[in-house]
mmCIF file of C-alpha atoms and ligand atoms in Angstrom:
data_model
loop_
_atom_site.group_PDB
_atom_site.id
_atom_site.type_symbol
_atom_site.label_atom_id
_atom_site.label_comp_id
_atom_site.label_asym_id
_atom_site.label_seq_id
_atom_site.Cartn_x
_atom_site.Cartn_y
_atom_site.Cartn_z
ATOM 1 C CA MET A 772 91.033 90.689 110.743
ATOM 2 C CA LEU A 773 94.121 92.843 110.978
ATOM 3 C CA SER A 774 93.250 95.291 108.248
ATOM 4 C CA GLN A 775 91.064 95.921 105.268
ATOM 5 C CA ILE A 776 91.872 98.089 102.248
ATOM 6 C CA PHE A 777 89.443 98.923 99.456
ATOM 7 C CA VAL A 778 90.017 99.202 95.732
ATOM 8 C CA ASN A 779 87.427 101.644 94.426
ATOM 9 C CA ILE A 780 87.150 101.882 90.705
ATOM 10 C CA PRO A 781 84.986 104.955 90.111
ATOM 11 C CA ALA A 782 83.868 103.877 86.645
ATOM 12 C CA ARG A 783 82.574 100.584 88.005
ATOM 13 C CA GLU A 784 81.166 101.254 91.408
ATOM 14 C CA GLN A 785 79.777 97.759 91.820
ATOM 15 C CA GLU A 786 83.262 96.360 91.316
ATOM 16 C CA SER A 787 84.871 98.021 94.339
ATOM 17 C CA TYR A 788 86.316 95.258 96.446
ATOM 18 C CA PRO A 789 87.984 94.655 99.784
ATOM 19 C CA ILE A 790 91.495 93.352 100.319
ATOM 20 C CA SER A 791 91.608 91.694 103.735
ATOM 21 C CA ILE A 792 94.944 91.172 105.412
ATOM 22 C CA ASP A 793 95.068 88.714 108.259
ATOM 23 C CA LEU A 794 97.033 86.075 110.089
ATOM 24 C CA GLY A 795 95.220 82.769 109.800
ATOM 25 C CA ILE A 796 92.177 83.515 107.618
ATOM 26 C CA PHE A 797 92.090 79.792 106.880
ATOM 27 C CA GLY A 798 90.982 79.143 110.456
ATOM 28 C CA ASN A 799 87.602 80.672 109.759
ATOM 29 C CA TRP A 800 87.223 80.396 106.045
ATOM 30 C CA PRO A 801 83.790 78.920 105.521
ATOM 31 C CA ASN A 802 82.189 81.831 107.374
ATOM 32 C CA TRP A 803 84.195 84.373 105.432
ATOM 33 C CA LEU A 804 83.410 82.629 102.149
ATOM 34 C CA LYS A 805 79.694 82.207 102.761
ATOM 35 C CA LYS A 806 79.298 85.981 102.402
ATOM 36 C CA HIS A 807 80.651 85.698 98.866
ATOM 37 C CA ILE A 808 79.269 82.385 97.675
ATOM 38 C CA GLN A 809 75.586 82.838 98.428
ATOM 39 C CA SER A 810 73.869 80.182 96.315
ATOM 40 C CA ARG A 811 76.718 79.815 93.887
ATOM 41 C CA GLN A 812 78.839 76.829 93.058
ATOM 42 C CA LEU A 813 82.412 77.069 94.261
ATOM 43 C CA VAL A 814 85.410 76.146 92.115
ATOM 44 C CA ILE A 815 88.787 76.095 93.844
ATOM 45 C CA LEU A 816 91.731 76.531 91.512
ATOM 46 C CA THR A 817 95.016 75.882 93.226
ATOM 47 C CA ASP A 818 98.633 74.834 92.974
ATOM 48 C CA LYS A 819 99.287 71.085 93.332
ATOM 49 C CA LYS A 820 101.896 71.975 95.970
ATOM 50 C CA LEU A 821 99.211 73.497 98.204
ATOM 51 C CA LEU A 822 96.869 70.488 98.122
ATOM 52 C CA ASN A 823 98.535 69.246 101.222
ATOM 53 C CA PRO A 824 98.241 70.530 103.938
ATOM 54 C CA TYR A 825 96.233 73.699 103.232
ATOM 55 C CA ILE A 826 93.562 72.535 100.833
ATOM 56 C CA ARG A 827 93.010 69.241 102.637
ATOM 57 C CA GLN A 828 92.215 71.111 105.854
ATOM 58 C CA PHE A 829 90.101 73.635 103.959
ATOM 59 C CA LYS A 830 88.115 70.905 102.160
ATOM 60 C CA GLN A 831 87.076 69.419 105.460
ATOM 61 C CA GLN A 832 85.902 72.824 106.659
ATOM 62 C CA LEU A 833 83.840 73.279 103.489
ATOM 63 C CA LEU A 834 82.289 69.816 103.857
ATOM 64 C CA ASP A 835 81.412 70.596 107.493
ATOM 65 C CA ALA A 836 79.845 73.879 106.370
ATOM 66 C CA LYS A 837 77.896 72.041 103.596
ATOM 67 C CA ILE A 838 79.382 74.138 100.804
ATOM 68 C CA ASN A 839 79.452 72.482 97.348
ATOM 69 C CA PHE A 840 82.793 72.706 95.634
ATOM 70 C CA ILE A 841 85.175 71.172 93.149
ATOM 71 C CA VAL A 842 88.965 71.451 93.297
ATOM 72 C CA ILE A 843 91.123 71.871 90.204
ATOM 73 C CA SER A 844 94.841 71.723 90.869
ATOM 74 C CA ILE A 845 97.598 72.557 88.423
ATOM 75 C CA ASN A 846 101.348 73.019 88.425
ATOM 76 C CA GLY A 847 102.050 76.581 89.626
ATOM 77 C CA GLY A 848 105.160 77.123 87.459
ATOM 78 C CA GLU A 849 105.397 79.707 84.653
ATOM 79 C CA SER A 850 105.120 76.901 82.057
ATOM 80 C CA SER A 851 101.452 76.444 83.074
ATOM 81 C CA LYS A 852 100.500 80.000 82.193
ATOM 82 C CA ASN A 853 99.262 79.239 78.706
ATOM 83 C CA GLN A 854 96.245 78.552 76.527
ATOM 84 C CA VAL A 855 96.533 74.758 76.909
ATOM 85 C CA THR A 856 96.228 74.844 80.716
ATOM 86 C CA LYS A 857 93.503 77.479 80.522
ATOM 87 C CA GLU A 858 91.447 75.265 78.248
ATOM 88 C CA ALA A 859 92.040 72.207 80.444
ATOM 89 C CA ILE A 860 90.675 74.151 83.452
ATOM 90 C CA GLU A 861 87.653 75.342 81.475
ATOM 91 C CA MET A 862 86.880 71.826 80.258
ATOM 92 C CA LYS A 863 86.924 70.539 83.843
ATOM 93 C CA MET A 864 84.513 73.308 84.793
ATOM 94 C CA PHE A 865 82.189 72.490 81.877
ATOM 95 C CA ARG A 866 82.257 68.785 82.737
ATOM 96 C CA ALA A 867 81.271 69.685 86.318
ATOM 97 C CA ARG A 868 78.414 71.844 84.919
ATOM 98 C CA ILE A 869 79.725 74.999 86.495
ATOM 99 C CA ASP A 870 77.429 77.836 85.503
ATOM 100 C CA ARG A 871 77.885 81.579 85.194
ATOM 101 C CA ASP A 872 76.815 82.191 88.813
ATOM 102 C CA ALA A 873 79.760 80.191 90.104
ATOM 103 C CA LEU A 874 82.529 81.665 92.208
ATOM 104 C CA LEU A 875 86.141 80.829 91.397
ATOM 105 C CA LEU A 876 88.468 80.821 94.391
ATOM 106 C CA VAL A 877 92.017 81.174 93.150
ATOM 107 C CA ILE A 878 94.568 80.048 95.744
ATOM 108 C CA GLY A 879 98.234 80.267 94.794
ATOM 109 C CA GLY A 880 101.109 82.402 93.570
ATOM 110 C CA GLY A 881 101.282 84.790 90.634
ATOM 111 C CA VAL A 882 100.913 82.180 87.880
ATOM 112 C CA ILE A 883 97.774 80.623 89.375
ATOM 113 C CA GLY A 884 96.398 84.117 90.088
ATOM 114 C CA ASP A 885 96.942 85.494 86.577
ATOM 115 C CA LEU A 886 95.693 82.326 84.904
ATOM 116 C CA GLY A 887 92.713 81.853 87.240
ATOM 117 C CA GLY A 888 91.756 85.502 86.849
ATOM 118 C CA PHE A 889 91.781 85.115 83.071
ATOM 119 C CA VAL A 890 89.638 81.958 83.275
ATOM 120 C CA ALA A 891 87.185 83.964 85.406
ATOM 121 C CA ALA A 892 87.270 86.845 82.904
ATOM 122 C CA THR A 893 86.206 84.674 79.964
ATOM 123 C CA TYR A 894 84.297 81.639 81.312
ATOM 124 C CA MET A 895 80.735 82.138 80.044
ATOM 125 C CA ARG A 896 81.733 85.765 79.373
ATOM 126 C CA GLY A 897 82.934 86.313 82.921
ATOM 127 C CA ILE A 898 82.297 84.905 86.381
ATOM 128 C CA LYS A 899 83.136 86.185 89.842
ATOM 129 C CA TYR A 900 86.408 85.271 91.505
ATOM 130 C CA ILE A 901 88.391 85.791 94.690
ATOM 131 C CA GLN A 902 92.167 85.952 94.864
ATOM 132 C CA VAL A 903 93.970 84.219 97.708
ATOM 133 C CA PRO A 904 97.645 84.947 97.052
ATOM 134 C CA THR A 905 100.116 82.639 98.776
ATOM 135 C CA THR A 906 103.459 84.241 97.862
ATOM 136 C CA LEU A 907 104.680 87.712 98.787
ATOM 137 C CA LEU A 908 104.933 88.642 95.102
ATOM 138 C CA ALA A 909 101.295 87.726 94.516
ATOM 139 C CA MET A 910 100.152 89.426 97.750
ATOM 140 C CA VAL A 911 101.684 92.807 96.978
ATOM 141 C CA ASP A 912 101.418 92.894 93.217
ATOM 142 C CA SER A 913 99.663 90.405 90.958
ATOM 143 C CA SER A 914 96.564 89.697 93.081
ATOM 144 C CA VAL A 915 95.676 93.390 93.346
ATOM 145 C CA GLY A 916 94.367 95.383 90.411
ATOM 146 C CA GLY A 917 92.624 92.901 88.136
ATOM 147 C CA LYS A 918 95.356 92.294 85.563
ATOM 148 C CA THR A 919 94.866 88.751 84.300
ATOM 149 C CA ALA A 920 96.910 87.074 81.577
ATOM 150 C CA ILE A 921 98.594 84.105 79.971
ATOM 151 C CA ASN A 922 101.822 83.885 77.946
ATOM 152 C CA ASN A 923 102.354 82.718 74.382
ATOM 153 C CA GLU A 924 105.365 82.104 72.163
ATOM 154 C CA TYR A 925 105.628 85.844 71.471
ATOM 155 C CA GLY A 926 106.061 86.798 75.108
ATOM 156 C CA LYS A 927 104.716 87.059 78.633
ATOM 157 C CA ASN A 928 101.237 88.304 79.545
ATOM 158 C CA LEU A 929 100.357 89.079 75.920
ATOM 159 C CA ILE A 930 96.817 87.665 76.097
ATOM 160 C CA GLY A 931 94.600 88.757 78.961
ATOM 161 C CA ALA A 932 91.991 91.099 80.350
ATOM 162 C CA PHE A 933 91.382 93.586 83.114
ATOM 163 C CA TRP A 934 88.945 91.681 85.336
ATOM 164 C CA GLN A 935 88.641 92.800 88.926
ATOM 165 C CA PRO A 936 88.114 90.179 91.668
ATOM 166 C CA GLN A 937 85.266 90.211 94.191
ATOM 167 C CA ALA A 938 87.769 90.270 97.027
ATOM 168 C CA VAL A 939 91.390 89.543 97.834
ATOM 169 C CA ALA A 940 92.229 87.633 101.025
ATOM 170 C CA ILE A 941 95.840 87.873 102.155
ATOM 171 C CA ASP A 942 96.838 85.439 104.881
ATOM 172 C CA ILE A 943 100.330 86.238 106.085
ATOM 173 C CA LYS A 944 100.616 82.709 107.518
ATOM 174 C CA PHE A 945 101.329 81.431 104.015
ATOM 175 C CA LEU A 946 104.642 83.277 104.160
ATOM 176 C CA ASN A 947 105.917 81.129 107.051
ATOM 177 C CA THR A 948 106.703 78.347 104.606
ATOM 178 C CA LEU A 949 107.755 80.503 101.657
ATOM 179 C CA PRO A 950 111.414 79.888 100.658
ATOM 180 C CA LYS A 951 113.738 82.872 101.292
ATOM 181 C CA GLN A 952 114.408 83.344 97.586
ATOM 182 C CA GLN A 953 110.666 83.720 96.968
ATOM 183 C CA LEU A 954 110.368 86.149 99.873
ATOM 184 C CA ILE A 955 113.076 88.333 98.294
ATOM 185 C CA ASN A 956 111.405 87.923 94.903
ATOM 186 C CA GLY A 957 108.295 89.616 96.336
ATOM 187 C CA LEU A 958 110.189 92.080 98.469
ATOM 188 C CA ILE A 959 111.658 93.635 95.322
ATOM 189 C CA GLU A 960 108.157 94.638 94.136
ATOM 190 C CA VAL A 961 107.519 96.100 97.594
ATOM 191 C CA ILE A 962 110.720 98.151 97.362
ATOM 192 C CA LYS A 963 109.795 99.188 93.825
ATOM 193 C CA ILE A 964 106.494 100.700 94.919
ATOM 194 C CA PHE A 965 108.121 102.402 97.923
ATOM 195 C CA ILE A 966 110.871 103.925 95.732
ATOM 196 C CA THR A 967 108.211 105.366 93.437
ATOM 197 C CA CYS A 968 105.627 106.447 96.018
ATOM 198 C CA GLU A 969 106.641 106.457 99.689
ATOM 199 C CA LYS A 970 110.048 107.382 101.113
ATOM 200 C CA SER A 971 109.054 106.662 104.738
ATOM 201 C CA SER A 972 108.207 103.046 103.879
ATOM 202 C CA TYR A 973 111.429 102.734 101.877
ATOM 203 C CA ASP A 974 113.265 103.894 105.032
ATOM 204 C CA PHE A 975 111.328 101.296 107.041
ATOM 205 C CA VAL A 976 112.654 98.523 104.775
ATOM 206 C CA THR A 977 116.184 99.959 104.975
ATOM 207 C CA ASN A 978 116.028 99.949 108.782
ATOM 208 C CA ASN A 979 114.223 96.616 109.183
ATOM 209 C CA PHE A 980 115.494 94.408 106.377
ATOM 210 C CA ASN A 981 116.905 91.926 108.911
ATOM 211 C CA LYS A 982 113.493 91.487 110.535
ATOM 212 C CA ILE A 983 111.807 91.121 107.148
ATOM 213 C CA LEU A 984 114.315 88.470 106.058
ATOM 214 C CA ALA A 985 113.692 86.695 109.383
ATOM 215 C CA TYR A 986 109.939 86.501 108.518
ATOM 216 C CA ASP A 987 108.973 88.777 111.411
ATOM 217 C CA ASN A 988 105.155 88.959 111.199
ATOM 218 C CA GLU A 989 104.916 92.569 112.336
ATOM 219 C CA ALA A 990 107.451 93.825 109.814
ATOM 220 C CA LEU A 991 105.859 91.753 107.039
ATOM 221 C CA LEU A 992 102.419 93.012 107.949
ATOM 222 C CA PHE A 993 103.599 96.621 107.789
ATOM 223 C CA ILE A 994 105.211 96.363 104.364
ATOM 224 C CA ILE A 995 102.303 94.365 102.908
ATOM 225 C CA GLN A 996 99.754 96.857 104.216
ATOM 226 C CA ARG A 997 101.661 99.830 102.822
ATOM 227 C CA ALA A 998 102.447 98.212 99.447
ATOM 228 C CA VAL A 999 98.853 97.042 98.968
ATOM 229 C CA SER A 1000 97.416 100.426 100.038
ATOM 230 C CA LEU A 1001 99.645 102.263 97.569
ATOM 231 C CA LYS A 1002 98.793 99.879 94.766
ATOM 232 C CA ALA A 1003 95.056 100.018 95.591
ATOM 233 C CA GLU A 1004 95.227 103.810 95.433
ATOM 234 C CA ILE A 1005 96.975 103.747 92.060
ATOM 235 C CA VAL A 1006 94.582 101.174 90.576
ATOM 236 C CA SER A 1007 91.587 103.105 91.910
ATOM 237 C CA GLN A 1008 92.793 106.162 89.998
ATOM 238 C CA ASP A 1009 93.979 104.442 86.838
ATOM 239 C CA GLU A 1010 92.612 100.940 86.376
ATOM 240 C CA LYS A 1011 93.569 100.595 82.697
ATOM 241 C CA GLU A 1012 97.123 101.938 82.978
ATOM 242 C CA GLN A 1013 96.651 105.175 81.089
ATOM 243 C CA ASN A 1014 99.287 106.986 83.121
ATOM 244 C CA LEU A 1015 99.639 106.637 86.913
ATOM 245 C CA ARG A 1016 99.598 102.819 86.934
ATOM 246 C CA LYS A 1017 102.711 102.947 84.774
ATOM 247 C CA TYR A 1018 104.616 103.830 87.991
ATOM 248 C CA LEU A 1019 104.400 100.127 88.758
ATOM 249 C CA ASN A 1020 106.614 99.462 85.747
ATOM 250 C CA PHE A 1021 109.624 101.129 87.376
ATOM 251 C CA GLY A 1022 112.601 98.766 87.001
ATOM 252 C CA HIS A 1023 110.591 96.614 84.592
ATOM 253 C CA THR A 1024 111.721 98.005 81.201
ATOM 254 C CA ILE A 1025 115.288 96.869 81.876
ATOM 255 C CA GLY A 1026 114.032 94.044 84.151
ATOM 256 C CA HIS A 1027 111.964 92.430 81.382
ATOM 257 C CA ALA A 1028 114.867 92.801 78.925
ATOM 258 C CA LEU A 1029 117.138 91.080 81.467
ATOM 259 C CA GLU A 1030 114.646 88.230 81.906
ATOM 260 C CA LYS A 1031 114.828 87.674 78.161
ATOM 261 C CA TYR A 1032 118.633 88.092 78.153
ATOM 262 C CA TYR A 1033 118.884 85.290 80.724
ATOM 263 C CA ASP A 1034 116.334 83.215 78.813
ATOM 264 C CA PHE A 1035 113.983 83.465 81.802
ATOM 265 C CA ASN A 1036 116.471 81.585 84.012
ATOM 266 C CA ILE A 1037 116.196 84.375 86.557
ATOM 267 C CA LEU A 1038 113.345 85.048 88.978
ATOM 268 C CA HIS A 1039 111.177 88.008 87.988
ATOM 269 C CA GLY A 1040 111.936 89.961 91.187
ATOM 270 C CA TYR A 1041 115.679 89.452 90.820
ATOM 271 C CA ALA A 1042 115.577 90.738 87.226
ATOM 272 C CA VAL A 1043 113.492 93.712 88.381
ATOM 273 C CA ALA A 1044 116.029 94.399 91.165
ATOM 274 C CA LEU A 1045 118.777 94.692 88.553
ATOM 275 C CA GLY A 1046 116.388 96.760 86.428
ATOM 276 C CA ILE A 1047 115.816 99.093 89.397
ATOM 277 C CA ILE A 1048 119.592 99.594 89.709
ATOM 278 C CA VAL A 1049 120.058 100.412 86.019
ATOM 279 C CA GLU A 1050 116.946 102.618 85.820
ATOM 280 C CA SER A 1051 118.026 104.483 88.970
ATOM 281 C CA LYS A 1052 121.424 105.069 87.371
ATOM 282 C CA ILE A 1053 119.619 106.389 84.284
ATOM 283 C CA ALA A 1054 117.627 108.780 86.518
ATOM 284 C CA GLN A 1055 120.911 109.955 88.011
ATOM 285 C CA ILE A 1056 122.569 110.456 84.610
ATOM 286 C CA MET A 1057 119.511 112.421 83.485
ATOM 287 C CA GLY A 1058 120.062 114.784 86.407
ATOM 288 C CA PHE A 1059 117.207 113.768 88.708
ATOM 289 C CA LEU A 1060 118.331 111.283 91.355
ATOM 290 C CA THR A 1061 121.319 112.176 93.560
ATOM 291 C CA GLN A 1062 124.351 109.889 93.697
ATOM 292 C CA GLU A 1063 123.622 109.378 97.406
ATOM 293 C CA SER A 1064 120.077 108.116 96.728
ATOM 294 C CA TYR A 1065 121.312 105.917 93.902
ATOM 295 C CA LEU A 1066 123.892 104.333 96.203
ATOM 296 C CA SER A 1067 121.289 103.906 98.953
ATOM 297 C CA ILE A 1068 119.148 101.849 96.532
ATOM 298 C CA VAL A 1069 122.117 99.747 95.375
ATOM 299 C CA ASN A 1070 123.158 99.213 98.978
ATOM 300 C CA LEU A 1071 119.719 98.043 100.075
ATOM 301 C CA LEU A 1072 119.369 95.614 97.179
ATOM 302 C CA GLN A 1073 122.839 94.217 97.834
ATOM 303 C CA LYS A 1074 121.959 93.663 101.493
ATOM 304 C CA LEU A 1075 119.002 91.589 100.293
ATOM 305 C CA GLY A 1076 121.429 89.392 98.398
ATOM 306 C CA ILE A 1077 121.021 90.818 94.906
ATOM 307 C CA ASP A 1078 124.257 90.129 93.097
ATOM 308 C CA CYS A 1079 124.997 93.154 90.902
ATOM 309 C CA LYS A 1080 128.416 92.026 89.666
ATOM 310 C CA ASP A 1081 126.956 90.323 86.603
ATOM 311 C CA LEU A 1082 125.613 93.643 85.356
ATOM 312 C CA HIS A 1083 129.157 94.568 84.259
ATOM 313 C CA GLU A 1084 129.322 91.598 81.910
ATOM 314 C CA ILE A 1085 126.034 92.356 80.184
ATOM 315 C CA ASP A 1086 125.910 93.263 76.512
ATOM 316 C CA ALA A 1087 124.017 96.574 76.725
ATOM 317 C CA ALA A 1088 123.333 96.577 72.965
ATOM 318 C CA LYS A 1089 121.316 93.363 73.360
ATOM 319 C CA ILE A 1090 119.369 94.822 76.283
ATOM 320 C CA ILE A 1091 118.528 97.885 74.182
ATOM 321 C CA GLN A 1092 117.296 95.623 71.387
ATOM 322 C CA TYR A 1093 115.069 93.696 73.826
ATOM 323 C CA CYS A 1094 113.735 96.993 75.238
ATOM 324 C CA LEU A 1095 112.792 98.039 71.696
ATOM 325 C CA ASN A 1096 110.908 94.753 71.188
ATOM 326 C CA ASP A 1097 108.983 95.244 74.434
ATOM 327 C CA LYS A 1098 105.228 95.777 74.134
ATOM 328 C CA LYS A 1099 105.656 99.145 75.892
ATOM 329 C CA ALA A 1100 108.104 100.552 73.286
ATOM 330 C CA LYS A 1101 106.584 102.826 70.657
ATOM 331 C CA ALA A 1102 107.895 103.860 67.231
ATOM 332 C CA ASP A 1103 111.393 102.543 67.962
ATOM 333 C CA LYS A 1104 111.690 104.594 71.122
ATOM 334 C CA ILE A 1105 112.268 103.306 74.651
ATOM 335 C CA TYR A 1106 110.152 104.728 77.457
ATOM 336 C CA MET A 1107 110.732 104.388 81.194
ATOM 337 C CA ILE A 1108 109.619 105.586 84.580
ATOM 338 C CA ILE A 1109 112.236 108.044 85.827
ATOM 339 C CA ILE A 1110 112.474 108.647 89.561
ATOM 340 C CA ARG A 1111 113.099 112.192 90.691
ATOM 341 C CA GLN A 1112 114.003 111.155 94.232
ATOM 342 C CA ILE A 1113 113.284 108.193 96.474
ATOM 343 C CA GLY A 1114 109.510 108.202 96.935
ATOM 344 C CA MET A 1115 108.744 110.389 93.920
ATOM 345 C CA VAL A 1116 108.459 109.853 90.183
ATOM 346 C CA GLN A 1117 109.281 112.515 87.585
ATOM 347 C CA ASN A 1118 105.757 113.047 86.228
ATOM 348 C CA ASP A 1119 105.691 116.121 84.042
ATOM 349 C CA LYS A 1120 103.413 117.113 81.173
ATOM 350 C CA ASN A 1121 101.003 114.535 82.601
ATOM 351 C CA SER A 1122 103.208 111.721 81.437
ATOM 352 C CA ALA A 1123 104.598 109.154 83.848
ATOM 353 C CA VAL A 1124 106.950 107.727 81.232
ATOM 354 C CA HIS A 1125 109.896 109.383 79.527
ATOM 355 C CA GLU A 1126 111.783 108.592 76.387
ATOM 356 C CA VAL A 1127 115.299 107.398 77.202
ATOM 357 C CA PRO A 1128 117.817 107.490 74.330
ATOM 358 C CA ALA A 1129 119.806 104.293 73.776
ATOM 359 C CA LYS A 1130 123.083 106.115 74.424
ATOM 360 C CA ILE A 1131 121.981 106.920 78.000
ATOM 361 C CA ILE A 1132 121.137 103.264 78.613
ATOM 362 C CA LYS A 1133 124.596 102.289 77.317
ATOM 363 C CA ARG A 1134 126.223 104.898 79.534
ATOM 364 C CA ALA A 1135 124.262 103.687 82.572
ATOM 365 C CA PHE A 1136 125.550 100.131 82.124
ATOM 366 C CA LYS A 1137 129.137 101.462 81.854
ATOM 367 C CA GLN A 1138 128.947 103.727 84.886
ATOM 368 C CA LEU A 1139 127.089 101.495 87.337
ATOM 369 C CA PHE A 1140 129.435 101.503 90.324
HETATM 370 N N1 LIG B 2141 102.095 94.581 88.057
HETATM 371 C C1 LIG B 2141 101.836 95.868 87.571
HETATM 372 C C2 LIG B 2141 100.400 96.240 87.597
HETATM 373 O O1 LIG B 2141 99.590 95.575 88.220
HETATM 374 O O2 LIG B 2141 100.027 97.204 86.982
#
């Protein structure tokens, strides 16, 4: 194993769990899993796209190791993240007589992870589960920290629970076959956490973006290790997002509004990238971030292929309206994470979020470049 990071939630000592990062965990899975399964039944929830070749190879290993399992495969797209699919999964588990001692192994991207985690949180009042994220976005963000959820007609992630996994196993080999657009989609969340918490890692991405975009294992390993360590540290201090965990929402207030503006025809990471640009501009207008740092962020995102030109065409009034409808808005006021400098959030009066008047958001859109 290349590295292991722990999430320690002080209030729930028994729920501390390891995040293992490796190249080729699949090669020796049954042994790794046996530690977690004990006498339990194993349910594998996965994306139909992964059935071949990964799951086929894995199934044979489980059969050889005499581990009992069932496989449930679903479509890994956002349209599966709902109550109907959740119930279909549960019914399959009931039909297979899966009991409350079972272990759910969730192998896939963010949708499968969030949905599978929520099934685990509620099946017979909660069963154990392990996250095996297969996209960069899921590795560095959604698989870590126990946020589980589904969407409904009122919005994304509105129904869910905090339910921490038993373990997270990150196998960087999955990234070899990840399309470039999906790599960038995850890289944006990596950059987000570095902008809020760690300048040296932000500089690493700035200096090594070519290697990262060329799927260089060493560079990928470094950024995944740092992003996961920072997130594990944040979640360990603030599991339920009372304050510190809100750092992870940097770029997301505007990013979520942009997702809605584009009717979700934009990848989450790409919307967050544009959100990072606008929210950095807001931090600059509010007198925190320097123009030089703002331009460094814009420059990096542009080098990754984020097209910022469209931001000029956007109707800022609509974005403000969507921000006000967001579940994080309170009493008709918009709150955001404001960065003080690259690697540091403005966190005064013990509040990670700050009210941002609509007129500053409008000004930010006007003054972008
Ligand atoms: N994706 C943000 C969080 O886990 O809190």
